[in-house]
mmCIF file with all atom_site columns, C-alpha atoms in Angstrom:
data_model
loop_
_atom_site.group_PDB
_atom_site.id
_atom_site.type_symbol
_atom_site.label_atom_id
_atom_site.label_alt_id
_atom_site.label_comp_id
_atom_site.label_asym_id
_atom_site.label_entity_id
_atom_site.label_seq_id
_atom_site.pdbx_PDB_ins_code
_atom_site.Cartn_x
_atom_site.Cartn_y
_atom_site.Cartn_z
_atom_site.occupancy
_atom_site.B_iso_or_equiv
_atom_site.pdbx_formal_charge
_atom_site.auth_seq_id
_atom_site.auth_comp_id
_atom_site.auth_asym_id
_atom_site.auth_atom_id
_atom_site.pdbx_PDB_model_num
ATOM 1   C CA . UNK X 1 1   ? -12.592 18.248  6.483  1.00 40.00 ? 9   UNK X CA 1
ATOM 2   C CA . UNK X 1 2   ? -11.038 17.433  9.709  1.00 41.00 ? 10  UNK X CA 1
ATOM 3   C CA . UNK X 1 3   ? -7.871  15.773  10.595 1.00 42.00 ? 11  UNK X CA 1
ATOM 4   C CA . UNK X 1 4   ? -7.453  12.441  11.727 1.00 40.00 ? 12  UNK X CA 1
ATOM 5   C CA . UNK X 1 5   ? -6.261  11.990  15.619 1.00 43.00 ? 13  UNK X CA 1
ATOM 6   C CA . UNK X 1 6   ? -5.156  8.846   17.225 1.00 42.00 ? 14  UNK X CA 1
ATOM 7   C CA . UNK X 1 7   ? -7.662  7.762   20.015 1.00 41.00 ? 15  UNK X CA 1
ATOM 8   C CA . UNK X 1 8   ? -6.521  9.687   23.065 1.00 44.00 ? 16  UNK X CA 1
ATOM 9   C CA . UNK X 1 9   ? -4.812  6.687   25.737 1.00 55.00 ? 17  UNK X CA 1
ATOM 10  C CA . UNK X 1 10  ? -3.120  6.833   28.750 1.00 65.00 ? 18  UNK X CA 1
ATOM 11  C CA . UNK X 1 11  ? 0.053   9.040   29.500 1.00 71.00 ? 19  UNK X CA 1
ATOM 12  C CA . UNK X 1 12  ? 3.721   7.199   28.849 1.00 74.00 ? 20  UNK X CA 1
ATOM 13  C CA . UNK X 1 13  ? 4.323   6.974   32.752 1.00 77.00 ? 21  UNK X CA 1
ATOM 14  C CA . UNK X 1 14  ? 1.113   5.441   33.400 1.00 78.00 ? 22  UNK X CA 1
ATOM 15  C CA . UNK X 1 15  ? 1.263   3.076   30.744 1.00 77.00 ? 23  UNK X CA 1
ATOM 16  C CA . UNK X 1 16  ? 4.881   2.365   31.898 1.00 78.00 ? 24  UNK X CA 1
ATOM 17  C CA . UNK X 1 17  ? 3.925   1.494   35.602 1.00 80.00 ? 25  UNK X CA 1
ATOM 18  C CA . UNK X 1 18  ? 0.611   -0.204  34.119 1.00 80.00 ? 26  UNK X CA 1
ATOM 19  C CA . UNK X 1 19  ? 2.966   -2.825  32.008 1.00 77.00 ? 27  UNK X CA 1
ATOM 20  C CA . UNK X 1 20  ? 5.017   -3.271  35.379 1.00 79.00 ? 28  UNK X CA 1
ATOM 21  C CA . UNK X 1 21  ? 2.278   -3.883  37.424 1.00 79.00 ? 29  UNK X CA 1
ATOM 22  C CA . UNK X 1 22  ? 0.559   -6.432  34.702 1.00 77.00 ? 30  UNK X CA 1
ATOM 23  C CA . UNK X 1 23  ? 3.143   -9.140  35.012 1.00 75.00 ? 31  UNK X CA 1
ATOM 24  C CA . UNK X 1 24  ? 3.860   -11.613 38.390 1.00 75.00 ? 32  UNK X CA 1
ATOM 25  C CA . UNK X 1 25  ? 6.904   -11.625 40.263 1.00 77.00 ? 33  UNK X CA 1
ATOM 26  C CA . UNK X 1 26  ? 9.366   -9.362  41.885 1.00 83.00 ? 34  UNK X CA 1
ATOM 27  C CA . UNK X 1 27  ? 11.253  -9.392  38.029 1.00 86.00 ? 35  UNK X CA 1
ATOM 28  C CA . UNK X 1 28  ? 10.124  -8.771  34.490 1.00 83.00 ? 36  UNK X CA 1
ATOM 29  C CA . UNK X 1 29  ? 11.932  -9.434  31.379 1.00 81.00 ? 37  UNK X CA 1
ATOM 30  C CA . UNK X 1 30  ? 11.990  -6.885  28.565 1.00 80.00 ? 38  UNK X CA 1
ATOM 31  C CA . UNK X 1 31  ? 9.787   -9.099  26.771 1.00 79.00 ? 39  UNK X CA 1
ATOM 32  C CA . UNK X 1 32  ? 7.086   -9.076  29.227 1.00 77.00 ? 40  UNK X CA 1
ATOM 33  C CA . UNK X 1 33  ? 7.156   -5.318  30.020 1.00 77.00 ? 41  UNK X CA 1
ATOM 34  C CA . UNK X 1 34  ? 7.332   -4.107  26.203 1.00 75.00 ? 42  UNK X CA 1
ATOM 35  C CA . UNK X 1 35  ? 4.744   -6.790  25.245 1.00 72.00 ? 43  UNK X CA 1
ATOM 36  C CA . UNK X 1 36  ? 1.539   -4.721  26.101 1.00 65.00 ? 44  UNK X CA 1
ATOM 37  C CA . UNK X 1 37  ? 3.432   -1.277  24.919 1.00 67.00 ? 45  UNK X CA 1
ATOM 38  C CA . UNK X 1 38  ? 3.814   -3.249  21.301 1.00 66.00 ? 46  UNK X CA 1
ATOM 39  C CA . UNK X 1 39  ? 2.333   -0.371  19.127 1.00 64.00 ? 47  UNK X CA 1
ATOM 40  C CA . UNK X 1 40  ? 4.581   1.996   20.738 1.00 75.00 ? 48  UNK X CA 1
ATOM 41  C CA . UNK X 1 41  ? 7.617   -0.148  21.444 1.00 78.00 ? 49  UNK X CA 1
ATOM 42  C CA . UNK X 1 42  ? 10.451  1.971   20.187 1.00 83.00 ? 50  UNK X CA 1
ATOM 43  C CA . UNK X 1 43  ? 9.349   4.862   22.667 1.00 82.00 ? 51  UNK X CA 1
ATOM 44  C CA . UNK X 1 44  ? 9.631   3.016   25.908 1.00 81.00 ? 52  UNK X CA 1
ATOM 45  C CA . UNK X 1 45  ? 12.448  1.021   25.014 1.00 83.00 ? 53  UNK X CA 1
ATOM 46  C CA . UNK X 1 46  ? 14.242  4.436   24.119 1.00 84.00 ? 54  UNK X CA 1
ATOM 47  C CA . UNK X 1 47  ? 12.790  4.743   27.536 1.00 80.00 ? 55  UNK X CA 1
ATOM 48  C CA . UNK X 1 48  ? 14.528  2.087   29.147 1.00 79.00 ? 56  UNK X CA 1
ATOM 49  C CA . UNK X 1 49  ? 17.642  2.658   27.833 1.00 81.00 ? 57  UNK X CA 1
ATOM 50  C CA . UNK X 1 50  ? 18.260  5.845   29.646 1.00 80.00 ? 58  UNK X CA 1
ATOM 51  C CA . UNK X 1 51  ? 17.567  4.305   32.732 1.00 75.00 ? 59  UNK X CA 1
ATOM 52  C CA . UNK X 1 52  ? 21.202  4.175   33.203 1.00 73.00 ? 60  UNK X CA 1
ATOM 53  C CA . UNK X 1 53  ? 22.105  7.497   32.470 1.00 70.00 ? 61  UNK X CA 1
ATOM 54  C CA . UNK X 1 54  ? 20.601  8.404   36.130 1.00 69.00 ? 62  UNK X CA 1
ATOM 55  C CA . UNK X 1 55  ? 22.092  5.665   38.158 1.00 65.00 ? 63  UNK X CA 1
ATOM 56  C CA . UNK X 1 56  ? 25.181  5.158   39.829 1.00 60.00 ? 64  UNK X CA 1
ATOM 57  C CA . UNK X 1 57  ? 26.281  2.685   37.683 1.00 57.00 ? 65  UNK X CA 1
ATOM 58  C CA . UNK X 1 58  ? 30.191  1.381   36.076 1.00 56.00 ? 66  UNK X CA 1
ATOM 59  C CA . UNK X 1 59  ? 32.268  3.740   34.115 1.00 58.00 ? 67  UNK X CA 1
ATOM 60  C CA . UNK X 1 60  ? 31.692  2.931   30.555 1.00 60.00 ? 68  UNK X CA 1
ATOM 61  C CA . UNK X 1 61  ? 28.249  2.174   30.496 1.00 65.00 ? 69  UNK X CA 1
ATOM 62  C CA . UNK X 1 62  ? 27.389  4.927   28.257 1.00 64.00 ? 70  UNK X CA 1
ATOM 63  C CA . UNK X 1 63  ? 29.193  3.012   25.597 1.00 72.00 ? 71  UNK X CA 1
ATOM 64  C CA . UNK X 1 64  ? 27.350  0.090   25.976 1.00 76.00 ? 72  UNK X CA 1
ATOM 65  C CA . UNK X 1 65  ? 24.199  2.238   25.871 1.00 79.00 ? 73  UNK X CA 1
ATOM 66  C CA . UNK X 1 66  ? 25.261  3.969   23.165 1.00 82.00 ? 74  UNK X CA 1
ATOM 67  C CA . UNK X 1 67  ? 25.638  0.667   20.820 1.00 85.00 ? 75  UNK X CA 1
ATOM 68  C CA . UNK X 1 68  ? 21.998  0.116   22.006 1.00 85.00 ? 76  UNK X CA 1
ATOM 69  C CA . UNK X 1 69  ? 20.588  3.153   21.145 1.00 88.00 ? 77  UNK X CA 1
ATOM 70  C CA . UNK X 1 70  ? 22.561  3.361   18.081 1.00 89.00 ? 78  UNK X CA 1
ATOM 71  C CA . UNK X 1 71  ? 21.205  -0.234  16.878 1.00 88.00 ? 79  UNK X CA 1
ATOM 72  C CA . UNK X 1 72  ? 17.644  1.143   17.763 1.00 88.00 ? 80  UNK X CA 1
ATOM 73  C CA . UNK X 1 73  ? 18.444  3.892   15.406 1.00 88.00 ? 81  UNK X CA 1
ATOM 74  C CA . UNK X 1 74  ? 19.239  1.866   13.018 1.00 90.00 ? 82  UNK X CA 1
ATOM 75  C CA . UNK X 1 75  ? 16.061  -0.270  13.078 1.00 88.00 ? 83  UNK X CA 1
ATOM 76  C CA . UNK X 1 76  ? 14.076  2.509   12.606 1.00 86.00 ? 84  UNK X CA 1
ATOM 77  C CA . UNK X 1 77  ? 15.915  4.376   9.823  1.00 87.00 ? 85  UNK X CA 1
ATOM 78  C CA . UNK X 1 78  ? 15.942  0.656   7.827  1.00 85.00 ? 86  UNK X CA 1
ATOM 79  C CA . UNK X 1 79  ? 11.838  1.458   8.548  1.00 81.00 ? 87  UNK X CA 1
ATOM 80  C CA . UNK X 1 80  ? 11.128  -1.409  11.098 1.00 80.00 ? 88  UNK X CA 1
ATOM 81  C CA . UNK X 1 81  ? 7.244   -0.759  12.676 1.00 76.00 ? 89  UNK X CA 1
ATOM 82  C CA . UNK X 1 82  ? 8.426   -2.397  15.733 1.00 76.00 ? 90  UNK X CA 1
ATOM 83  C CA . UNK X 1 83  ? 11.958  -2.867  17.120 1.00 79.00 ? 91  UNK X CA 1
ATOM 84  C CA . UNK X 1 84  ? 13.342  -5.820  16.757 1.00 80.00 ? 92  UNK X CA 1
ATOM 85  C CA . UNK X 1 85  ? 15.185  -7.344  20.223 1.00 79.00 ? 93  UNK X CA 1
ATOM 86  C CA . UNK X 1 86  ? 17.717  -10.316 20.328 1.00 79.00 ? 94  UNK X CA 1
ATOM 87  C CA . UNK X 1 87  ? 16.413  -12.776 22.287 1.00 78.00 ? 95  UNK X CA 1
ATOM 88  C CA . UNK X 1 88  ? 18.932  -12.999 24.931 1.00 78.00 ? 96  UNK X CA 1
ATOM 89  C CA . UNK X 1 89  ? 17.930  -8.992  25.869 1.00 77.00 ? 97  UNK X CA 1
ATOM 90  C CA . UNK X 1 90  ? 14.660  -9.883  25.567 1.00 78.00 ? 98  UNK X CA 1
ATOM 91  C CA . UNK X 1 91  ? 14.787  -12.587 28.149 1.00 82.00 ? 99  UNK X CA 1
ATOM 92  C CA . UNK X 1 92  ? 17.112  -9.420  30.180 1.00 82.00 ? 100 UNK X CA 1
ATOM 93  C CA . UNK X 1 93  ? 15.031  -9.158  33.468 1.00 83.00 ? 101 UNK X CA 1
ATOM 94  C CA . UNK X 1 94  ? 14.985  -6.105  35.152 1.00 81.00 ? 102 UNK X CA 1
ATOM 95  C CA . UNK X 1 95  ? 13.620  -5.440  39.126 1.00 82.00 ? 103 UNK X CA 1
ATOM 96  C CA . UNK X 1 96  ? 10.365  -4.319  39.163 1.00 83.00 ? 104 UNK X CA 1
ATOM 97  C CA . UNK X 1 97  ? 10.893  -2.529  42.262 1.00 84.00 ? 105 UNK X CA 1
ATOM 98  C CA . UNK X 1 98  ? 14.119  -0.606  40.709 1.00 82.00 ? 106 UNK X CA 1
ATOM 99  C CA . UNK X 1 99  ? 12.238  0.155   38.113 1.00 82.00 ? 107 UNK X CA 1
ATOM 100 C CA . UNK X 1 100 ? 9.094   1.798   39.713 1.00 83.00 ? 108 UNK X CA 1
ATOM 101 C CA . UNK X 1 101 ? 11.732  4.040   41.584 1.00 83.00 ? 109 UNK X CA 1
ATOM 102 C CA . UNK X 1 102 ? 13.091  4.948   38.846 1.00 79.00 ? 110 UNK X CA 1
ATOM 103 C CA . UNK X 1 103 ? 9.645   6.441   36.967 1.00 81.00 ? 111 UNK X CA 1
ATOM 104 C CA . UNK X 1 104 ? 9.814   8.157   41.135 1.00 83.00 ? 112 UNK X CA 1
ATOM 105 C CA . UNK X 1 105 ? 13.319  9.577   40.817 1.00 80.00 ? 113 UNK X CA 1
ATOM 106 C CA . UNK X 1 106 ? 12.062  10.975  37.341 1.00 77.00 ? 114 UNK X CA 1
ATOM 107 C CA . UNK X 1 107 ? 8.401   11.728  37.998 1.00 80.00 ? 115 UNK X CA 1
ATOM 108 C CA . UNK X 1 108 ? 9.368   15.850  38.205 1.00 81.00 ? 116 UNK X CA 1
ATOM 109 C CA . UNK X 1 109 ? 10.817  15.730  34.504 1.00 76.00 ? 117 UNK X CA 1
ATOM 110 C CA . UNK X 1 110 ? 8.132   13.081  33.202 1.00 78.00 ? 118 UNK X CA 1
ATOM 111 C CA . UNK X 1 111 ? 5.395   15.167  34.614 1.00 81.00 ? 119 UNK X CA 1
ATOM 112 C CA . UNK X 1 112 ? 6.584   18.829  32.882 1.00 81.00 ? 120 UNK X CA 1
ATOM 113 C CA . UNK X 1 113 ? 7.025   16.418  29.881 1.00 79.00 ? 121 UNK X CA 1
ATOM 114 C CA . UNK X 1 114 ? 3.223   14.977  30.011 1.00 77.00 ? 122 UNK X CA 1
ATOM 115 C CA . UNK X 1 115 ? 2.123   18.739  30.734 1.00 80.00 ? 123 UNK X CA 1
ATOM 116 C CA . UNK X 1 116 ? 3.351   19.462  27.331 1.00 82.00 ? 124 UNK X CA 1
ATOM 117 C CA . UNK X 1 117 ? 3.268   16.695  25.133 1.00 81.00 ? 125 UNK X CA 1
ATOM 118 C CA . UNK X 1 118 ? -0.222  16.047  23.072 1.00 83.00 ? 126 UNK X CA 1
ATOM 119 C CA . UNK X 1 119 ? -0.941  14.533  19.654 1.00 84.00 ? 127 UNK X CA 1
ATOM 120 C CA . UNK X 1 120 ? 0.126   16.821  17.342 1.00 88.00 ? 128 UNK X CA 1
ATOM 121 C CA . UNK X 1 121 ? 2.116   17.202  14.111 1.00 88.00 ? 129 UNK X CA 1
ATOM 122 C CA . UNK X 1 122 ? 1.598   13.306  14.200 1.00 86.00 ? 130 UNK X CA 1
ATOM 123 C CA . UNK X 1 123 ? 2.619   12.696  10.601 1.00 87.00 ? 131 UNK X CA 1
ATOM 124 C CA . UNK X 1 124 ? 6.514   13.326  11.737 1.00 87.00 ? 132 UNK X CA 1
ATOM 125 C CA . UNK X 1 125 ? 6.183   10.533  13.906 1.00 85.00 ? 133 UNK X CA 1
ATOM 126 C CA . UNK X 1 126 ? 5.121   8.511   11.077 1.00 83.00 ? 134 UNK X CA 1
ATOM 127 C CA . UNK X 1 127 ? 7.360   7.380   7.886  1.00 83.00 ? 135 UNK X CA 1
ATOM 128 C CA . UNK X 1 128 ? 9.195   8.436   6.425  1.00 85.00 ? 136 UNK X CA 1
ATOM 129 C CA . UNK X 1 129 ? 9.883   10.886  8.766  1.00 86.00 ? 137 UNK X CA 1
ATOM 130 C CA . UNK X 1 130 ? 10.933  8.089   11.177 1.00 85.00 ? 138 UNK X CA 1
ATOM 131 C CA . UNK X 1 131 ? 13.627  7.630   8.937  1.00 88.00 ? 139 UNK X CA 1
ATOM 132 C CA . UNK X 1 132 ? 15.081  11.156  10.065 1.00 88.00 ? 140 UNK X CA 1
ATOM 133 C CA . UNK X 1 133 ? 14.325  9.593   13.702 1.00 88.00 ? 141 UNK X CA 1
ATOM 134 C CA . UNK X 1 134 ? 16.452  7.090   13.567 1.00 88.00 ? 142 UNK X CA 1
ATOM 135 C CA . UNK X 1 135 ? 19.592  9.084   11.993 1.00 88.00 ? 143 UNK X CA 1
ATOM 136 C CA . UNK X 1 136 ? 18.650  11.625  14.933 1.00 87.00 ? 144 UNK X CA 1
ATOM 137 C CA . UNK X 1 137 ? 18.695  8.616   17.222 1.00 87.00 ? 145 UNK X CA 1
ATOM 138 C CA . UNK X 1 138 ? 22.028  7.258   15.635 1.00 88.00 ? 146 UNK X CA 1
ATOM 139 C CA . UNK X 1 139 ? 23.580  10.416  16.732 1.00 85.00 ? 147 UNK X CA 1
ATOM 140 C CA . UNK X 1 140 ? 22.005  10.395  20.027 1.00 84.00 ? 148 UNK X CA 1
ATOM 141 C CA . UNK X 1 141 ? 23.690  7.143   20.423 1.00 84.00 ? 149 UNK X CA 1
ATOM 142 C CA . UNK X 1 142 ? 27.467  8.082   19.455 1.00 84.00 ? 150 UNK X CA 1
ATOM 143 C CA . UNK X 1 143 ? 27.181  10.775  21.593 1.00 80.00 ? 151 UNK X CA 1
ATOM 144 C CA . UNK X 1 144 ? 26.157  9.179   24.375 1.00 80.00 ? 152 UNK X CA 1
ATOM 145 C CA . UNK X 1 145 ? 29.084  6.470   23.250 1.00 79.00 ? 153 UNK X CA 1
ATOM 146 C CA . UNK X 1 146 ? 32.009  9.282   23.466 1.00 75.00 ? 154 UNK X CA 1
ATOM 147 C CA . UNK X 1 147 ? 33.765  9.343   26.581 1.00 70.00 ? 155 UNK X CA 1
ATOM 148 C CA . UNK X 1 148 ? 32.698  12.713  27.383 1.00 67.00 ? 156 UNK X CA 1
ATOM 149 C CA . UNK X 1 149 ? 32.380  13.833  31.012 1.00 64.00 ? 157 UNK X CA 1
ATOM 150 C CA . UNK X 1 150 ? 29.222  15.026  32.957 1.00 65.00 ? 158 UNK X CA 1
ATOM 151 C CA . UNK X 1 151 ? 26.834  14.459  30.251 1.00 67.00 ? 159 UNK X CA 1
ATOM 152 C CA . UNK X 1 152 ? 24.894  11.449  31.310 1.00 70.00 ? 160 UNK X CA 1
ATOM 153 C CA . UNK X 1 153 ? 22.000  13.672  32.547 1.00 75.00 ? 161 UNK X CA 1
ATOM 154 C CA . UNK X 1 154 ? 21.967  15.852  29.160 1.00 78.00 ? 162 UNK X CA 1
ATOM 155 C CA . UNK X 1 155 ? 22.060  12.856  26.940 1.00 78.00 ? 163 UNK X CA 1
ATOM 156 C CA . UNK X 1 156 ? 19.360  10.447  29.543 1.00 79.00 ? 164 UNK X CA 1
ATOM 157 C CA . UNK X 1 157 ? 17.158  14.023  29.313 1.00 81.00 ? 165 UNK X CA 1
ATOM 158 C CA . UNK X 1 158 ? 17.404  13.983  25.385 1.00 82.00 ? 166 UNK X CA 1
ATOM 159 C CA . UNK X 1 159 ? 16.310  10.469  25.531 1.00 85.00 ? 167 UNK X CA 1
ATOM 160 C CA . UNK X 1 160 ? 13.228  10.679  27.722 1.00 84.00 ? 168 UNK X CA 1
ATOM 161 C CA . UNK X 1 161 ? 12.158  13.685  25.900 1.00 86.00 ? 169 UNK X CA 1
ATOM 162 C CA . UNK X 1 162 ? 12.553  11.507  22.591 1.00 87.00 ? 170 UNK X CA 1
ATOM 163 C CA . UNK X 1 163 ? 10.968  8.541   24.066 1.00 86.00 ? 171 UNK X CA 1
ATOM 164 C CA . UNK X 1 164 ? 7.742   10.881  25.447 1.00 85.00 ? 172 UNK X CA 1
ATOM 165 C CA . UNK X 1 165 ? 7.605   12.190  21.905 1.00 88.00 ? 173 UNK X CA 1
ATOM 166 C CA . UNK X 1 166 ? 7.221   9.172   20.102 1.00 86.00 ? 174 UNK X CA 1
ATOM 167 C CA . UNK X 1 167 ? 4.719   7.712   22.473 1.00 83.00 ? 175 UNK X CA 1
ATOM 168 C CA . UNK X 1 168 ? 2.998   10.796  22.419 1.00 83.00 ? 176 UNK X CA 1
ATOM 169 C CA . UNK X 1 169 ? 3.308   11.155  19.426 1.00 86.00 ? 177 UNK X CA 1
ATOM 170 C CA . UNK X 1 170 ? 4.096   14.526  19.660 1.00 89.00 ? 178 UNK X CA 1
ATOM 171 C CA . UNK X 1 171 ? 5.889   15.797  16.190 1.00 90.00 ? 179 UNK X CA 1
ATOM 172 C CA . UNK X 1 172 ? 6.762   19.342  17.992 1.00 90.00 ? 180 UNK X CA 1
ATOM 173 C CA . UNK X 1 173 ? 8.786   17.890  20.730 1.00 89.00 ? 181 UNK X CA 1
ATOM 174 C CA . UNK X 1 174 ? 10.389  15.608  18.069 1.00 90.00 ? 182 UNK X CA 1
ATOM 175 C CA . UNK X 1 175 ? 11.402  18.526  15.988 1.00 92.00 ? 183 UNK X CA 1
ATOM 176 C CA . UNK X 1 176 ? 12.596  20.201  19.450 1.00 90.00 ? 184 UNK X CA 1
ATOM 177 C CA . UNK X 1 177 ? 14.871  16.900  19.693 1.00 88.00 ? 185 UNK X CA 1
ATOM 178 C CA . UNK X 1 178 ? 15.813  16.626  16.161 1.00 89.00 ? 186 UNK X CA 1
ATOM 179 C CA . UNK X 1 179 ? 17.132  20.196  16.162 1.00 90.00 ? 187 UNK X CA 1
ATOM 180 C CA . UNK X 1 180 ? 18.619  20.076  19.868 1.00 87.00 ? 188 UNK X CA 1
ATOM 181 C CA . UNK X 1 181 ? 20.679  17.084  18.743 1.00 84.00 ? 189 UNK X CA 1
ATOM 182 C CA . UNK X 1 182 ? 21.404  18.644  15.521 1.00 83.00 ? 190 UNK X CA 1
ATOM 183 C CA . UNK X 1 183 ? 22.771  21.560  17.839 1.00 84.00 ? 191 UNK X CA 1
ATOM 184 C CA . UNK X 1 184 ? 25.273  19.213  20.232 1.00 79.00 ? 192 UNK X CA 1
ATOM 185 C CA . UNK X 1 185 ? 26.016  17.620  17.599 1.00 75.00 ? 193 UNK X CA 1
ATOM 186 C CA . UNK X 1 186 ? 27.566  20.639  16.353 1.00 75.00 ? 194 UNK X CA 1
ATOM 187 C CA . UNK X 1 187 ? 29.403  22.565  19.206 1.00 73.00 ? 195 UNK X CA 1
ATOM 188 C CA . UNK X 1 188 ? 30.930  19.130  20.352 1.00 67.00 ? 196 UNK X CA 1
ATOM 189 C CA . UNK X 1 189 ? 32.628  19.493  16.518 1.00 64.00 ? 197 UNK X CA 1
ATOM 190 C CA . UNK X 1 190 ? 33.282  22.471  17.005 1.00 65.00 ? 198 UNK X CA 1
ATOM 191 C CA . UNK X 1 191 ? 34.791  21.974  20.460 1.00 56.00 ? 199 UNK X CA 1
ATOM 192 C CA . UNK X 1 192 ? 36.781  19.193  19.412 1.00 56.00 ? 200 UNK X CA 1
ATOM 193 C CA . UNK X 1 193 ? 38.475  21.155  16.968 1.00 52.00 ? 201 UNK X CA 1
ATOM 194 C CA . UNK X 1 194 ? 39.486  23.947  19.252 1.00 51.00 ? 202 UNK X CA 1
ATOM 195 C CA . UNK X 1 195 ? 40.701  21.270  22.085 1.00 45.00 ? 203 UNK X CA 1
ATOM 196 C CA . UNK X 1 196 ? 42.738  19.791  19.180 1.00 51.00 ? 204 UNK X CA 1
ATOM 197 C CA . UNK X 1 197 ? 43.901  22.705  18.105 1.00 55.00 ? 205 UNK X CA 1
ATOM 198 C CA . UNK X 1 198 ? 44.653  24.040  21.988 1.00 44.00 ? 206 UNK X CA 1
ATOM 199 C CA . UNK X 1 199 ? 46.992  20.843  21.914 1.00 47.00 ? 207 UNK X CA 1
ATOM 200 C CA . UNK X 1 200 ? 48.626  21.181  18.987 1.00 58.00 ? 208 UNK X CA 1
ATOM 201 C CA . UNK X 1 201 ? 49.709  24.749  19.546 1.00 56.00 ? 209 UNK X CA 1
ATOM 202 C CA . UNK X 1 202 ? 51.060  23.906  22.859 1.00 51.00 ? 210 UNK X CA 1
ATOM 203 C CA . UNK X 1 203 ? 53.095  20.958  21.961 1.00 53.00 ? 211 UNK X CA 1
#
């Protein structure tokens, strides 16, 4: 008996530049760039969201991207096929210019990632094991949210490699995010503690 495979398609960059490339004008709204990515819409808006994350952008807009990815999360643990997007960010437009820089700026990381990812293990990117997705994702999204310096690379990184992995849908990288989050997760705990109790013992 052999296993079932998803039809083999284009790789997430690709497909990315494809959908930016398919629409008129030197803008596109989030809307018109997720639009033709529908069937795999929660990877590449994971995607987008970590855009930030690598550009020089205000102080505190890790929290804002934090809320997102943590309402993302949320969709997909209440088991939502496809995210749903408030109509005011999905009328959002983005520069398609900035845009195709950024898939540039990232191309080394995106192109180790598309080395390694392949169908496999697909049923974890199915439910219910999308419900463990979207707690991971929740997490993902507070920690991004926590005013924690230098991480914007480590948490955009764990993002993209998410986003490849559900596109992919590659259930080994997942579990490789799941339990890398899981990980943080735990020595920011445990380094909260010991900062606390550094304070307390000094005061």
């Amino acid at each position: 008996m052999t296993k079932e495979r998803e039809p083999r398609e284009e790789k997430t960059a690709a497909l990315l530049r494809a959908a930016l490339m398919s629409t008129p004008g030197e803008r596109v709204s989030v809307e018109q760039l997720l639009e033709p990515l529908r069937r795999r819409a929660f990877g590449f808006l994971l995607l987008l969201l970590a855009i930030p994350n690598f550009l020089p952008v205000p102080i505190g807009i890790g929290g804002i991207m934090g809320v997102l990815v943590i309402a993302l999360g949320l969709e997909m643990l209440i088991g939502l096929e496809h995210p749903w997007i408030p109509g005011f960010l999905r009328r959002r437009t983005m520069s398609r210019e900035g845009l195709l820089r950024f898939l540039d700026r990232i191309e080394p990381m995106t192109r180790r990632l598309e080395k390694i990812c392949k169908p496999r293990l697909q049923r974890l990117t199915r439910r219910p094991f999308t419900f463990v997705s979207g707690a991971i994702m929740i997490l993902v999204g507070i920690l991004l949210a926590l005013p924690i310096p230098f991480t914007n690379y480590v948490f955009g990184g764990m993002l993209i490699a998410f986003a490849f992995a559900l596109v992919e849908r590659d259930g080994a990288l997942l579990v490789a995010v799941w339990a890398t989050t899981a990980a943080i997760v735990v020595a920011s705990a445990s380094f909260s503690h010991a900062l606390a109790g550094f304070f307390r013992d000094l005061f």
